Structures are given as structure tokens and as C-alpha cells.
């Protein structure tokens, strides 16, 4: 059984899980991701397995518009990253 | 924009994919044209509701229309089907029909067992993400997928099946397309790219999201799973599509190959044949029709003279040329069915020839046809009125003649059933009608989707007065409690989306009267689905689609005015023994026209509204042709271009005028350069811009079809060029084109038929007012006014209205001692059963001796008894109404009392328990009668109130003396609120002397919009006598506060 940690609960204490983390990405001339920096290390992207776009919650103050890439690195790792189409920044989405 | 690449979209939904598609057909086509598509397929979900509109509009833009549908199978999966040939189209119609007939009405599901037998002429695309094939491959069931594909190939043939690839940037698209393409390659099947378009421009995805939420009856927040993940379901450019499918170039190329094969064109290849009518042996339909007409002419004219003969010959030749004999005989058949019903109802007799007492009245082209008159589908003798044939039935006909039949209500109800019975649902179906979004619906549905507070949404929906959802911002600004919300986040979306949603179809409903009849199965030509009422079937096309299809559509509408007319004639016959054949009365009677010129038109069909009263006094019709002008003038399409006052200036004031161009002469000459009739629009396009009859009709339809403004620019281009060729300068062409609009106008023949009916009603009102009022009382609800107003109108003609009398009244109103005696059915809470119980008891045991006797013999419920007392029905048997109510309280025992073993109590004396009660005063009497009868026969509420009003309040008679600009205050009961065009609101007040017409301009209306909903108003303003009208232009409004809640209700905003 989980012990009660006795820490206060409420909106201010909630932390989202799997929040996207900003990531530095180098893009090809056609604006696809070429490489990214992970843990201070530049990693080359070998292939793109899937691309998809999300465009949602336009009725809220902060609409969501993201272009996702499921990429495979040279080392064979599968990563999901996206470009936020609102602020133009790249993020990594831990799945 | 020139497009180097080529692509045709083969999977596209319009807003006829109800609550899915988010663009109109016009928007999709106009965008397809911009993108340089050579062809576009319309594949709405499980219906062809938009197919004809699409084909017609595409033809006018030189885009090849491909007719198709996305059908839902039993397992919920989707398949895309495209009609390659006419046979394919027939099969598509049948498949869709079967998907409804076998399933729940709202939930079509096609059993795949029907596919193999109906595959001929269809091209199958394997479907979207929800396709069965996609589902199997996504789930990794490769073998089952292969088996499914091979089944499709078996059923449809290898050349007619294409594996459908879609790339909308949805997670999984890449992998699914790879697997689909692999499977296609392994089996040698073609692939094809589609974009599953649900709207024309990317931004519409917001509306699409909202529609999906609405269809699930949830909010946007609650529908993350149901909604599409992004906005990539729009019509994409050939370049974008080519780039998306660069790994599958064949998939793009095949869109054009498939388009090239789909030669079926609904505008040309429907192959509909007029139904045959089984004629006696030795006859052709033509010869049989001719014989029927000759026989009727003998009876009608006592012989066939040269005039009749030459007219008949002219018509027979035209009928032969257009092969219309079978068509007319079908009408004749329906009329015969109606006549049988009439005879069964005792309204006619087998001895009376059909043409002498036609069961309905035709409207439309038939009014100009002697043939129509002789076979009973018109009430107008065209020879008598010199109606030339070519004005109503031009020899270059674009569509089949349009003949509508109006029937009294009781006949029409029965007729629908008989026609279904006689022809069967696969050969005769009701016309569809598309229910569309207007302001209130848009607010409620979008408000819920956007998660706005329900109470606020309801409040807004109740407060708005415009019907156009595009006016939402203006409406909100006018309401203090909503003014601040116009720029608030979700409310902003509500405003934007409502403007887009305005006019969107919601669902397919049943047209109030139209039926189409076919001798070959109808379900080969248009899908048919069960209607909401058991036993009725609806076709998926509405009137606008059926017209160009050339179907024999028989509109039998219930027209209250005809019920009223039928009853009036019957009452006259009962009293005088004479049945008036209205087609033989004097149609130039100055006395009747004089009555119309006085706007003495309450209760008269087509001329009784406030707006109509104001035109009839100015157009001053003197014959039936001018009656048609009068009837046509008060239509939105005429008012839109200020046509009414223009016509009156020229017609009544003889103001000089000129054509904008001499080429307008033929179309507009007879109506003094003003467009009054819908047919004139077509003629104008033909004469000015060289359109063919068919093209002109298409142009007119482009204006009529919902939200097709996006198409009009393209039509304008054609018009401008055509006009230029005819020597019409561009400036003038602009002027003439501006005369067109999509608002409703009557065709000339309708206006004529209605004008005649209006005249007949006026004639009856003038010569037989008593019968006229009795009939209109009995036929309620109908017309523009409530009973109180009708009673006041009758009173001004010296007709007394009598309270119901327990010992004299019948169920319905009747004539008694030259007065109108109200019937029991006029009393609230007295239904048909109670009313007959009273009459039956009286017939059996004679008149009632007293209240106790009546209670005992009728067994009426307490509530009905009390209402009858308040309505005055027991006045002849009791000392006064309050005492009668007391006595009922003493005597009444609820039902079952007796059977429970108690002694029958009614005969016991109650005198010892009667209290000394004061009789009702007159105000109480009035209140009681308003609440039970809806009218107060002895007087008017304003007569009571007048002594309490300030002295400067004038009445409806004294104001007539006032000059233009005079300041005036009036008071009265609101009998009507109306908004004939967008700008002004009209209110009619009634006082004890007559009516008071008031106009509220927008600023005043906005200020007092809530107050004017009160029943009793005091209004101040200024007299306007502009253009010979009389109105009070209101400046301020007050209401008279009363405790009385039961004042007669006005009939508003019709």
C-alpha cells in the first residue's frame, strides 16, 4: 500500500506527466529533422518512420498545433519529437 | 492559378454528409475550379441528397461531376462507390435504398450480400481509415485482408476495384498506405489517392470538429476520440497531393483514369421516362387524353365550338411534341383518387362530373391549359381569361410543366395513403425536404459544442429575433446582457461558426405534400428511405433536385384556404340550395374589387397580412391579371429589389420609366420593367445574355440553392460576356444582373392561380359573409388572425357571434338566426368526445332541463363543465355563471364514484347548499371567455380599458383623420408582429374599432424589442402617409400591465 506522503494536494501541486521537453533539432532544407541534441550529444536521424499532425483545442486560449515525427536514430533508437506550430520550437515527447 | 500537375478528388463529402461535411457544394466546386481539378466526385455518407445539385452546379462550371457515395456496411465499415455508367448509378441508388429499408431509419447499414448483385457499372474504392481492408491491415491481419480484397475483385471485377490510399498526416497513415500498396502490388490491383475531403478550405476544420461534437451530442472537450486529429481534410492542390504521394505516383495518375471512365452524368443520363398510364385498348395515352377532354368539353360548353376546338388542337400538339399525355393522365388518375375520397366524405356525388366539382385546385402551368381545366386539375377556364398557352408553357421547355395541386386538408391526408397504396413505395415516394440550420438551432447546437453555459445559450436563443445565423454578432450587440460577450473567447467562436453553419442541412425530412410517381422503379433513380411516420417513404431528393430530374412530381398540398372555401360553399348550399361553381362567377365584379381596395381583407387568402393590405390598396387590382400582380408583389424576391414600390409607382401612378436596355422588353414589358415573377428572371437571362432555357434555369437555381453565393461570380462572368455579345454595355449588364436574387418569388402561373383563389375568397366574403366566417372559425388554425380579430371583423360587417349554448350549439360553429353560433369544440378542454356526448344526449333525450340534467345525461368531466360555464354555454339554464360553478361543485362526483357502490348523487336536491353569490361583473365575464373561447363575443378588451387611458390616446378610427407627420399615441391588443424584410418590424394593434398599423425602424425596435412582446401596448409615434400607405412610425412603447394572462394570442412572424 502507498503511504500517505502528507504533502498538500491541490491544483498548484499537480505536475503533468510526460510533459514535452524542449530539444535542439537541426533541420534539412525541406524542414524535416536531420539531427537532434540529446543529453548534450548530437544524434543523427537515420530515417523517419511516421509523420503526423495534431491540430486541436482551437477553442481554448492555447490551441495545440504540432507536427510530429517518429524518427529512428543512427543507433536504432526510436524517438518521438514534434515541432510546435504555434511557437516554432522543437520538443521531445516521451511516450 | 495554373496548375502544372493534374489530380481529381474522388472522395469528397459535402454538407449533405449530415453533421460531417463542413462545406456546401458550391464552395467545394468553386474551390475545385480554382485548383484546376478536371473532375470531382461527391461521395456523401449513405445518401445522394446532394447529387443532383452537385451535377447541375458542376456542369455550369465545366467540372466533370462524378456521382458516388460512401456507404456504411453492416459491420460499420465504409466503402467508396462511384457510378461509372447509368447502370452503376441505378445500382448505387438501390444499394443505398436497401441500406435504409433493412436497417433503422437513421442508421443505414448495408448488408454486403447485396453488393455482388449490384456491382455492374460501379467502381469500388476500398475506403478510408474505416474501410474494412484498412482495418484488417492496420490490425496486422494480412491474410484476411488479402481474402477481403479478392472478394471485392470477384464481385466487381479486377478493373473496377482500386485500393484507396489516404495521407492526411494522421498517425498511422504512412504504415497503412505501405501495407495497402503492398497488398495491391501482390494482387495486381490498382491504387488510387484520395483526400477524404470534408471541407473546401483548411480553416473549416473548426466547423467540422463542431459538427462531429454536435452529432455525438457532446462538447468539443468530450469528443477527442470522435473528432479528426487535424485540419488536413480539405481540397488540396494537385501539387500538394502529388508531393504527399510521391512514393505512389500511380495513385495520383489513377484519379484521372478513373475520372475519365466515369462518364455517367446525372444532368444528362438519368434516363427517366414519364410513367405510362394504362389506357383502354385501342387507345394511346394521347388519344385517350383527347377523348377525355372532348367528352368533358361537351358537358362543360354544351358542344365543341371552333374556339374550343382550335385551343384543344394547339394544346394536343404541344402535349404530343413533349410526350406529356402519360404525365397528364397520371395527374388525372390522382385527381380521380381524390374525387373518390371526396365522394366518400359526402362532399361530392358520383353523378356530378369531375370537372364541375374538382377536388383540388391546380397551380402552375396547368392554369393556362384547357386540358387541365377539363380533366379536373385546374379551376380556371383559360378561354374565359384569355390565358395564352405560350406564356405558361413555352414551346422551348427546360423542364416538365410544373403542376401543383392544392387540396382541402381532409382530402389530402387520405390521398397520400391512397397513392402509396396504389403505386407501391418503390414506385411512388414522398418528396424529401432538407431541414436546415437557422439562428436558434445554430446557437443551441454550437453553444453546447463549445461548452458555453446552457442557461446563457438558452437565453440567447430565446432573445434573438433574426433567423439568419450570420446576424449573431449584431443580435448580441443589441442585447445588453450579451453585448460584452461578443469578443469573449468561446462566444467569438460561436459567432464565427454560426455564420458558417447558417443554412447547413441538418437532416432529410418529408416535404409537406410532394410525391413522385414512376412507372419504372423509382429506386433505380433516387434512393428511397422510410419516413418518420410509419408507412411513408421519402426519396432523398428535395424539390430543387427533383425539378431538373424531370420527375413527375405531384405536389398535393393541404391548403387551409381551400378547406375554408369548401366549407363556405357547402354552407351556402345547405342554406340556399345553390352550389356555386366558382369558375363561373363574375370575375370583374366592381363590388368585390371595391372591398379589396378598402383592405377589407381579413380572412382572405393571400391578401390579409398587414403588408398585403398595404399593397392591395395601392395596386388596386381590377381584374384577375392584376390580382396576380398583387399576389406576386408581396414576395421576398420582389421586395428585395424595391420592386413593390417601383411597380406601384409605374402601375398606379403612371410614372414614366425606361428599360435598362431594350432587350428587357420581352421579359419585363408586361410588368412595367419590374421583376414580379420567377419566370421573368429566366427570360431576362436568355434575352439579355443569350443563355439557353436550360442555362437560364440553372442560373436561377444557383440563386435559390442554399449558400451557393460562391458560384455566382462564375455565372456573372458568363452573363457579362453574353450580354457584351448582345451589345449590352458592362455597366448595364451589372445593373440587370443585380435584379437577380435567390429570394422566393412566385412563378406567374402560381400567382395567377392564387390570385384567382384570393378573388374567389373575396367574392365569398362579400356576398356570403356569414358562411365565410363560420367556415374560417371551423377551419382554425389557419390564416393570419386569431378568433378575436376575426370576430371583430365579422362584427364590423354586422354579424353577431353568439356564445355556445348547451341547448343549441353543435360540435362545430353553425349559422343560427343569421348569427354565428359558436360550437362546443371552440371551448378549451372540450374535445371531440365531450362535444359529441352533448349533442348525442340532446338528440336522444331532447333539450336539457337544467344543469343537473345536463350533467347527468352527458357524463362530462368537471373541467369541461366548468369551461362550458365560463364560455356561457349554460347561461340559458342557470341564473348566473358563478352560481353554476358552485352548483357543479356540489353535484359533481368523479368517474367511478357510482361503480364503487355509492348511490347516484346527481338527483339529490342541492338548494340547501347553494350560497348567495354575486354574478360575475363584465370584466370577469370577458376574462372567463378569453380563457375558454379565445374571444369575447360581446365586446373588446380595449373598450374596458379606454376609460383608464390618458385622454390623448386616440383610437383606430380617429387617427385616420390625421395628416402626415402628426404626433399620435394609440393603444391596443397586439394581433400581429411581422418582419416582411430585414429592416422594419410591423406591429398591428387592434382596438374596439379596428386595426392600427405601426412600423418600428431598427433603432426603435432594438430599444423596445422585449417590451413589444407584451400583449397590450400603448405606442407613440408619427403618422406616415408615404406612397399612399398609412402607418404610424413608432417612437416609444409602453405596455399596459394586467393581471389577466389569457388574452387572445397573436399569430406572429409568419
CSV table of C-alpha atoms in Angstrom, one decimal, chain B residues 409-410 559-565 567-568 601-605 608 761 771-791 793 811-813 820 822-823 825-828 933-935 975-976 1048-1052 1054:
chain,number,residue,atom,x,y,z
B,409,UNK,CA,-56.8,19.2,-45.6
B,410,UNK,CA,-59.0,16.3,-45.0
B,559,UNK,CA,-54.3,24.5,-48.2
B,560,UNK,CA,-56.4,25.8,-45.3
B,561,UNK,CA,-58.0,28.3,-47.6
B,562,UNK,CA,-59.4,25.5,-49.7
B,563,UNK,CA,-60.9,23.8,-46.7
B,564,UNK,CA,-62.4,27.2,-45.8
B,565,UNK,CA,-63.7,27.6,-49.3
B,567,UNK,CA,-67.0,24.6,-46.2
B,568,UNK,CA,-68.3,28.0,-47.2
B,601,UNK,CA,-59.4,41.5,-46.4
B,602,UNK,CA,-59.2,39.8,-43.0
B,603,UNK,CA,-59.6,36.1,-43.6
B,604,UNK,CA,-58.9,36.3,-47.4
B,605,UNK,CA,-56.1,34.1,-48.6
B,608,UNK,CA,-54.8,39.5,-45.5
B,761,UNK,CA,-62.5,34.1,-51.3
B,771,UNK,CA,-70.9,31.4,-44.2
B,772,UNK,CA,-67.4,32.8,-44.8
B,773,UNK,CA,-66.9,33.5,-41.1
B,774,UNK,CA,-68.5,30.3,-39.9
B,775,UNK,CA,-66.1,28.3,-42.2
B,776,UNK,CA,-63.0,30.2,-41.1
B,777,UNK,CA,-63.9,29.7,-37.5
B,778,UNK,CA,-64.3,26.0,-38.0
B,779,UNK,CA,-61.1,25.6,-40.0
B,780,UNK,CA,-58.8,27.1,-37.4
B,781,UNK,CA,-55.9,27.1,-37.1
B,782,UNK,CA,-55.4,28.8,-40.4
B,783,UNK,CA,-54.7,32.3,-41.8
B,784,UNK,CA,-53.2,35.3,-40.2
B,785,UNK,CA,-55.5,36.2,-37.4
B,786,UNK,CA,-56.9,34.8,-34.2
B,787,UNK,CA,-60.6,34.3,-33.5
B,788,UNK,CA,-60.9,37.6,-31.5
B,789,UNK,CA,-59.8,39.5,-34.5
B,790,UNK,CA,-62.0,37.5,-36.9
B,791,UNK,CA,-64.9,38.1,-34.6
B,793,UNK,CA,-64.1,41.8,-38.3
B,811,UNK,CA,-69.8,20.4,-32.3
B,812,UNK,CA,-68.7,23.0,-34.9
B,813,UNK,CA,-69.9,26.6,-35.4
B,820,UNK,CA,-72.7,32.7,-35.9
B,822,UNK,CA,-70.1,29.0,-31.6
B,823,UNK,CA,-69.6,25.3,-31.4
B,825,UNK,CA,-65.2,22.5,-30.0
B,826,UNK,CA,-64.3,26.1,-29.6
B,827,UNK,CA,-64.3,25.7,-25.9
B,828,UNK,CA,-61.0,24.7,-24.4
B,933,UNK,CA,-63.0,30.6,-26.0
B,934,UNK,CA,-60.1,32.8,-27.0
B,935,UNK,CA,-62.6,35.5,-27.8
B,975,UNK,CA,-52.7,40.9,-33.1
B,976,UNK,CA,-49.6,40.5,-35.2
B,1048,UNK,CA,-56.0,36.1,-27.2
B,1049,UNK,CA,-52.6,35.2,-28.6
B,1050,UNK,CA,-51.3,36.9,-31.7
B,1051,UNK,CA,-50.0,34.9,-34.6
B,1052,UNK,CA,-46.6,36.4,-35.1
B,1054,UNK,CA,-45.3,34.1,-40.2
